[in-house]
PDB file of C-alpha atoms and ligand atoms in Angstrom:
ATOM      1  CA  MET A   1      17.099  -9.404  -6.780  1.00  0.00           C
ATOM      2  CA  ILE A   2      16.277 -11.035  -3.682  1.00  0.00           C
ATOM      3  CA  LEU A   3      13.301 -12.612  -5.004  1.00  0.00           C
ATOM      4  CA  TYR A   4      15.127 -13.417  -8.070  1.00  0.00           C
ATOM      5  CA  LEU A   5      17.889 -15.235  -6.591  1.00  0.00           C
ATOM      6  CA  THR A   6      15.830 -17.498  -4.352  1.00  0.00           C
ATOM      7  CA  GLY A   7      13.822 -18.664  -7.618  1.00  0.00           C
ATOM      8  CA  ARG A   8      10.651 -16.402  -6.753  1.00  0.00           C
ATOM      9  CA  ALA A   9      10.819 -14.790  -9.770  1.00  0.00           C
ATOM     10  CA  GLU A  10      11.878 -14.687 -13.051  1.00  0.00           C
ATOM     11  CA  VAL A  11      13.600 -11.791 -15.087  1.00  0.00           C
ATOM     12  CA  VAL A  12      11.318 -10.861 -18.210  1.00  0.00           C
ATOM     13  CA  ASP A  13      13.265  -8.440 -19.619  1.00  0.00           C
ATOM     14  CA  GLU A  14      16.677  -6.992 -18.029  1.00  0.00           C
ATOM     15  CA  TYR A  15      18.769  -3.881 -19.092  1.00  0.00           C
ATOM     16  CA  ASP A  16      21.937  -4.262 -21.275  1.00  0.00           C
ATOM     17  CA  ASN A  17      24.084  -2.055 -20.190  1.00  0.00           C
ATOM     18  CA  LYS A  18      23.361  -2.126 -16.539  1.00  0.00           C
ATOM     19  CA  LEU A  19      25.140  -4.958 -14.650  1.00  0.00           C
ATOM     20  CA  ILE A  20      25.180  -5.321 -10.202  1.00  0.00           C
ATOM     21  CA  ARG A  21      28.059  -6.666  -9.564  1.00  0.00           C
ATOM     22  CA  THR A  22      28.953  -9.519  -6.852  1.00  0.00           C
ATOM     23  CA  VAL A  23      32.281 -10.418  -5.591  1.00  0.00           C
ATOM     24  CA  SER A  24      32.683 -13.187  -7.710  1.00  0.00           C
ATOM     25  CA  THR A  25      29.956 -12.818 -10.571  1.00  0.00           C
ATOM     26  CA  SER A  26      27.729  -9.766 -12.327  1.00  0.00           C
ATOM     27  CA  TYR A  27      24.119  -9.924 -12.986  1.00  0.00           C
ATOM     28  CA  LYS A  28      22.059  -7.815 -15.633  1.00  0.00           C
ATOM     29  CA  LEU A  29      20.410  -5.935 -13.663  1.00  0.00           C
ATOM     30  CA  PRO A  30      16.310  -6.497 -14.481  1.00  0.00           C
ATOM     31  CA  LYS A  31      13.886  -4.450 -16.006  1.00  0.00           C
ATOM     32  CA  ILE A  32      10.872  -6.396 -15.441  1.00  0.00           C
ATOM     33  CA  LEU A  33      10.532  -9.272 -13.357  1.00  0.00           C
ATOM     34  CA  ARG A  34       7.341 -12.185 -12.738  1.00  0.00           C
ATOM     35  CA  LEU A  35       6.409 -13.366  -9.594  1.00  0.00           C
ATOM     36  CA  PHE A  36       5.587 -16.502  -9.365  1.00  0.00           C
ATOM     37  CA  GLN A  37       2.016 -17.077  -8.271  1.00  0.00           C
ATOM     38  CA  ASN A  38       2.396 -20.181  -6.158  1.00  0.00           C
ATOM     39  CA  HIS A  39       4.810 -18.536  -4.074  1.00  0.00           C
ATOM     40  CA  LYS A  40       2.936 -15.543  -1.515  1.00  0.00           C
ATOM     41  CA  ILE A  41       5.182 -12.447  -0.122  1.00  0.00           C
ATOM     42  CA  SER A  42       3.968 -12.468   3.320  1.00  0.00           C
ATOM     43  CA  LEU A  43       4.188  -8.782   4.581  1.00  0.00           C
ATOM     44  CA  ASN A  44       4.536  -7.736   8.263  1.00  0.00           C
ATOM     45  CA  VAL A  45       2.904  -4.093   7.920  1.00  0.00           C
ATOM     46  CA  LYS A  46       3.665  -1.801  10.397  1.00  0.00           C
ATOM     47  CA  PHE A  47       1.065  -0.085  12.229  1.00  0.00           C
ATOM     48  CA  THR A  48       1.284   3.515  11.232  1.00  0.00           C
ATOM     49  CA  ARG A  49      -0.248   6.459  11.169  1.00  0.00           C
ATOM     50  CA  MET A  50       0.390   6.892   7.311  1.00  0.00           C
ATOM     51  CA  ASN A  51      -0.244   3.086   6.520  1.00  0.00           C
ATOM     52  CA  VAL A  52      -3.551   3.693   8.017  1.00  0.00           C
ATOM     53  CA  PHE A  53      -4.025   6.171   5.698  1.00  0.00           C
ATOM     54  CA  PHE A  54      -2.867   4.568   2.516  1.00  0.00           C
ATOM     55  CA  ARG A  55      -4.800   1.380   3.602  1.00  0.00           C
ATOM     56  CA  ASP A  56      -7.961   4.028   3.332  1.00  0.00           C
ATOM     57  CA  GLN A  57      -7.086   5.601   0.089  1.00  0.00           C
ATOM     58  CA  PHE A  58      -7.001   9.116   1.953  1.00  0.00           C
ATOM     59  CA  GLN A  59     -10.297   8.973   2.401  1.00  0.00           C
ATOM     60  CA  CYS A  60     -12.809   9.628   5.196  1.00  0.00           C
ATOM     61  CA  GLN A  61     -14.154   6.132   6.298  1.00  0.00           C
ATOM     62  CA  TYR A  62     -17.469   7.384   7.742  1.00  0.00           C
ATOM     63  CA  CYS A  63     -18.518  10.490   4.874  1.00  0.00           C
ATOM     64  CA  SER A  64     -16.084   9.116   1.960  1.00  0.00           C
ATOM     65  CA  ILE A  65     -14.291  13.142   1.466  1.00  0.00           C
ATOM     66  CA  LYS A  66     -10.736  12.573   0.256  1.00  0.00           C
ATOM     67  CA  LEU A  67      -8.490  14.955   1.996  1.00  0.00           C
ATOM     68  CA  PRO A  68      -4.662  16.085   2.074  1.00  0.00           C
ATOM     69  CA  VAL A  69      -3.134  14.178   4.918  1.00  0.00           C
ATOM     70  CA  HIS A  70      -3.198  16.969   7.085  1.00  0.00           C
ATOM     71  CA  GLU A  71      -6.676  17.620   7.096  1.00  0.00           C
ATOM     72  CA  LEU A  72      -7.280  13.835   7.981  1.00  0.00           C
ATOM     73  CA  THR A  73      -6.942  12.282  11.478  1.00  0.00           C
ATOM     74  CA  PHE A  74      -8.274   9.071  13.405  1.00  0.00           C
ATOM     75  CA  ASP A  75     -11.430   7.498  14.784  1.00  0.00           C
ATOM     76  CA  HIS A  76     -11.225   4.731  17.229  1.00  0.00           C
ATOM     77  CA  VAL A  77     -14.345   2.868  15.811  1.00  0.00           C
ATOM     78  CA  VAL A  78     -14.725   0.939  19.552  1.00  0.00           C
ATOM     79  CA  PRO A  79     -13.716   4.105  21.566  1.00  0.00           C
ATOM     80  CA  VAL A  80     -10.785   3.796  23.468  1.00  0.00           C
ATOM     81  CA  SER A  81     -13.281   4.924  26.631  1.00  0.00           C
ATOM     82  CA  GLN A  82     -14.949   1.865  25.774  1.00  0.00           C
ATOM     83  CA  GLN A  83     -11.247  -0.422  25.876  1.00  0.00           C
ATOM     84  CA  GLY A  84     -10.960  -0.124  22.058  1.00  0.00           C
ATOM     85  CA  ALA A  85      -7.532  -0.967  20.614  1.00  0.00           C
ATOM     86  CA  THR A  86      -5.456   0.859  18.897  1.00  0.00           C
ATOM     87  CA  SER A  87      -4.690  -1.361  15.931  1.00  0.00           C
ATOM     88  CA  TRP A  88      -5.765  -1.936  12.291  1.00  0.00           C
ATOM     89  CA  GLU A  89      -9.044  -3.357  12.912  1.00  0.00           C
ATOM     90  CA  ASN A  90     -10.117  -0.487  15.255  1.00  0.00           C
ATOM     91  CA  VAL A  91      -8.704   2.580  13.772  1.00  0.00           C
ATOM     92  CA  VAL A  92      -9.992   3.899  11.157  1.00  0.00           C
ATOM     93  CA  THR A  93      -8.952   7.187   8.685  1.00  0.00           C
ATOM     94  CA  CYS A  94     -11.526  10.185   9.710  1.00  0.00           C
ATOM     95  CA  CYS A  95     -12.067  13.344   8.609  1.00  0.00           C
ATOM     96  CA  LYS A  96     -12.613  16.345  11.544  1.00  0.00           C
ATOM     97  CA  GLU A  97     -16.335  17.096  11.341  1.00  0.00           C
ATOM     98  CA  CYS A  98     -16.979  13.043  11.531  1.00  0.00           C
ATOM     99  CA  ASN A  99     -14.325  12.741  14.446  1.00  0.00           C
ATOM    100  CA  GLY A 100     -16.496  15.450  16.216  1.00  0.00           C
ATOM    101  CA  LYS A 101     -20.009  13.499  15.212  1.00  0.00           C
ATOM    102  CA  LYS A 102     -18.613  10.257  16.287  1.00  0.00           C
ATOM    103  CA  GLY A 103     -15.921  11.793  19.134  1.00  0.00           C
ATOM    104  CA  SER A 104     -15.986   8.796  22.181  1.00  0.00           C
ATOM    105  CA  LYS A 105     -19.732   7.382  21.675  1.00  0.00           C
ATOM    106  CA  SER A 106     -19.746   3.955  19.993  1.00  0.00           C
ATOM    107  CA  LEU A 107     -20.709   3.355  16.030  1.00  0.00           C
ATOM    108  CA  LYS A 108     -24.219   2.719  16.390  1.00  0.00           C
ATOM    109  CA  THR A 109     -24.784   5.290  19.150  1.00  0.00           C
ATOM    110  CA  SER A 110     -22.819   7.912  16.539  1.00  0.00           C
ATOM    111  CA  GLY A 111     -25.077   7.505  13.347  1.00  0.00           C
ATOM    112  CA  LEU A 112     -22.185   6.771  11.296  1.00  0.00           C
ATOM    113  CA  VAL A 113     -21.814   3.895   9.205  1.00  0.00           C
ATOM    114  CA  LEU A 114     -18.195   2.506   8.302  1.00  0.00           C
ATOM    115  CA  LYS A 115     -17.456   2.340   4.635  1.00  0.00           C
ATOM    116  CA  LYS A 116     -15.861  -1.011   4.896  1.00  0.00           C
ATOM    117  CA  ILE A 117     -14.672  -3.002   8.194  1.00  0.00           C
ATOM    118  CA  PRO A 118     -11.038  -1.947   8.987  1.00  0.00           C
ATOM    119  CA  LYS A 119      -8.403  -4.710   8.711  1.00  0.00           C
ATOM    120  CA  LYS A 120      -4.804  -5.354   8.456  1.00  0.00           C
ATOM    121  CA  PRO A 121      -3.333  -4.528   4.804  1.00  0.00           C
ATOM    122  CA  ARG A 122      -2.037  -7.645   3.554  1.00  0.00           C
ATOM    123  CA  TRP A 123       0.046  -5.205   1.083  1.00  0.00           C
ATOM    124  CA  SER A 124       3.118  -2.767   2.092  1.00  0.00           C
ATOM    125  CA  PRO A 125       2.925   0.890   0.574  1.00  0.00           C
ATOM    126  CA  GLU A 126       6.112   0.932   0.512  1.00  0.00           C
ATOM    127  CA  LEU A 127       5.687  -1.367  -2.174  1.00  0.00           C
ATOM    128  CA  CYS A 128       3.206   0.011  -4.190  1.00  0.00           C
ATOM    129  CA  LEU A 129       4.506   0.846  -7.557  1.00  0.00           C
ATOM    130  CA  ARG A 130       4.116   3.861  -9.217  1.00  0.00           C
ATOM    131  CA  LEU A 131       5.800   5.092 -12.466  1.00  0.00           C
ATOM    132  CA  SER A 132       7.267   8.644 -13.261  1.00  0.00           C
ATOM    133  CA  ASP A 133       7.990   9.802 -16.750  1.00  0.00           C
ATOM    134  CA  ASP A 134      11.661   9.015 -16.584  1.00  0.00           C
ATOM    135  CA  ASP A 135      11.062   5.093 -15.558  1.00  0.00           C
ATOM    136  CA  PRO A 136      11.251   2.342 -18.396  1.00  0.00           C
ATOM    137  CA  LEU A 137       8.402   2.515 -21.302  1.00  0.00           C
ATOM    138  CA  GLU A 138       8.128  -1.140 -21.102  1.00  0.00           C
ATOM    139  CA  TRP A 139       6.715  -1.306 -17.411  1.00  0.00           C
ATOM    140  CA  TRP A 140       3.780   0.756 -18.602  1.00  0.00           C
ATOM    141  CA  ASN A 141       2.691  -2.303 -20.775  1.00  0.00           C
ATOM    142  CA  PHE A 142       1.845  -3.530 -16.916  1.00  0.00           C
ATOM    143  CA  PHE A 143      -0.591  -0.511 -16.737  1.00  0.00           C
ATOM    144  CA  PRO A 144      -2.951  -0.586 -19.087  1.00  0.00           C
ATOM    145  CA  GLU A 145      -5.201   2.032 -17.723  1.00  0.00           C
ATOM    146  CA  LYS A 146      -2.621   4.660 -17.342  1.00  0.00           C
ATOM    147  CA  ILE A 147      -1.622   4.161 -20.987  1.00  0.00           C
ATOM    148  CA  ALA A 148      -5.219   4.715 -22.103  1.00  0.00           C
ATOM    149  CA  SER A 149      -5.245   7.855 -19.930  1.00  0.00           C
TER     150      SER A 149
HETATM  151 ZN1   ZN B 201     -15.709  12.270   7.581  1.00  0.00          ZN
END
């Protein structure tokens, strides 16, 4: 609603029977909003354990295995003992086996290879849309790969 009311998005479709009321007026609840391309939403994504896992898609950044959260850990690419920072650019999701191999070695010494260079994400996992069966059917039109499956 903030994006719509501040002119950064337009309503594509709305609910006929659901209203958002303010003190002075009411709006039909938008069902689908379209963001205007010339407005970028700058996000300051918090550096947290879960957000690192989301960025790396719950996948070890060395051997590519995907694991549940309780089987994952982190690795400092440049070890803390070598002044490596605890930051988006230096911490990656890691399986326990690769973490054991890497230890406090440098990347080069360990012989491990990173899947990709770690960066601060430009999206927020909290804003990622995941559809469920009770969401409006119209939303599925924007997820053609899911309709096909
Ligand atoms: Zn691994």
